[in-house]
Coordinates of C-alpha atoms in Angstrom, one line a residue:
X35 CA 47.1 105.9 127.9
X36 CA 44.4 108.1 126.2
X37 CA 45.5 109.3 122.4
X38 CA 46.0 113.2 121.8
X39 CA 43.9 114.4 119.7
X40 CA 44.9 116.6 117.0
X41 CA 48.6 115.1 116.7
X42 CA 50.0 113.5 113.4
X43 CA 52.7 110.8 113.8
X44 CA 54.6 111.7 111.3
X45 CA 55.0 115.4 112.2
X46 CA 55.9 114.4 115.9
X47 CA 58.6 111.7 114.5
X48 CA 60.1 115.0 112.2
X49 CA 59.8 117.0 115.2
X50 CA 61.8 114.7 117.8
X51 CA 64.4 114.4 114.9
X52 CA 65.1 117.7 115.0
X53 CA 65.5 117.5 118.7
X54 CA 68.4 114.6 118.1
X55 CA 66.3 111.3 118.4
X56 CA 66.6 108.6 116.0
X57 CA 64.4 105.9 114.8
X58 CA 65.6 102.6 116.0
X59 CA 62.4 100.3 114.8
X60 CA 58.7 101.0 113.3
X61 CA 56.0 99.1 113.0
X62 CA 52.7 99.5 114.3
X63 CA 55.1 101.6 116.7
X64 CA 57.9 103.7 116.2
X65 CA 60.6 103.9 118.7
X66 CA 63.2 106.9 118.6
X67 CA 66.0 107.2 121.1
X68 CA 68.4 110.2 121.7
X69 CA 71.1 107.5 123.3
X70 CA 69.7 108.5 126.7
X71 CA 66.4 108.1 126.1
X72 CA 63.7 106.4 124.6
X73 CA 60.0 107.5 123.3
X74 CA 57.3 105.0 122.0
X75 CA 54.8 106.4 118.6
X76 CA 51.9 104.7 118.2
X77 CA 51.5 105.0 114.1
X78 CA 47.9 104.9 113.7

């Protein structure tokens, strides 16, 4: 999957908080689930 351009990691991780995800692990990426659902970040 091609990266966004544009879109910082850190502002999408604030921005999916807000929404009522969590991060459950980071590393090189950062997973966040809502308890329904989980994302993937790539932290580049």
């Amino acid at each position: 999957m091609p990266k966004l351009p544009g879109i910082n990691h850190s502002r999408t991780i604030k921005t999916f908080e807000k929404a009522g995800f969590q991060v459950i692990r980071q590393g090189k990426h950062i997973t966040m689930t809502n308890g329904g659902g989980i994302i993937v970040i790539q932290a580049s």
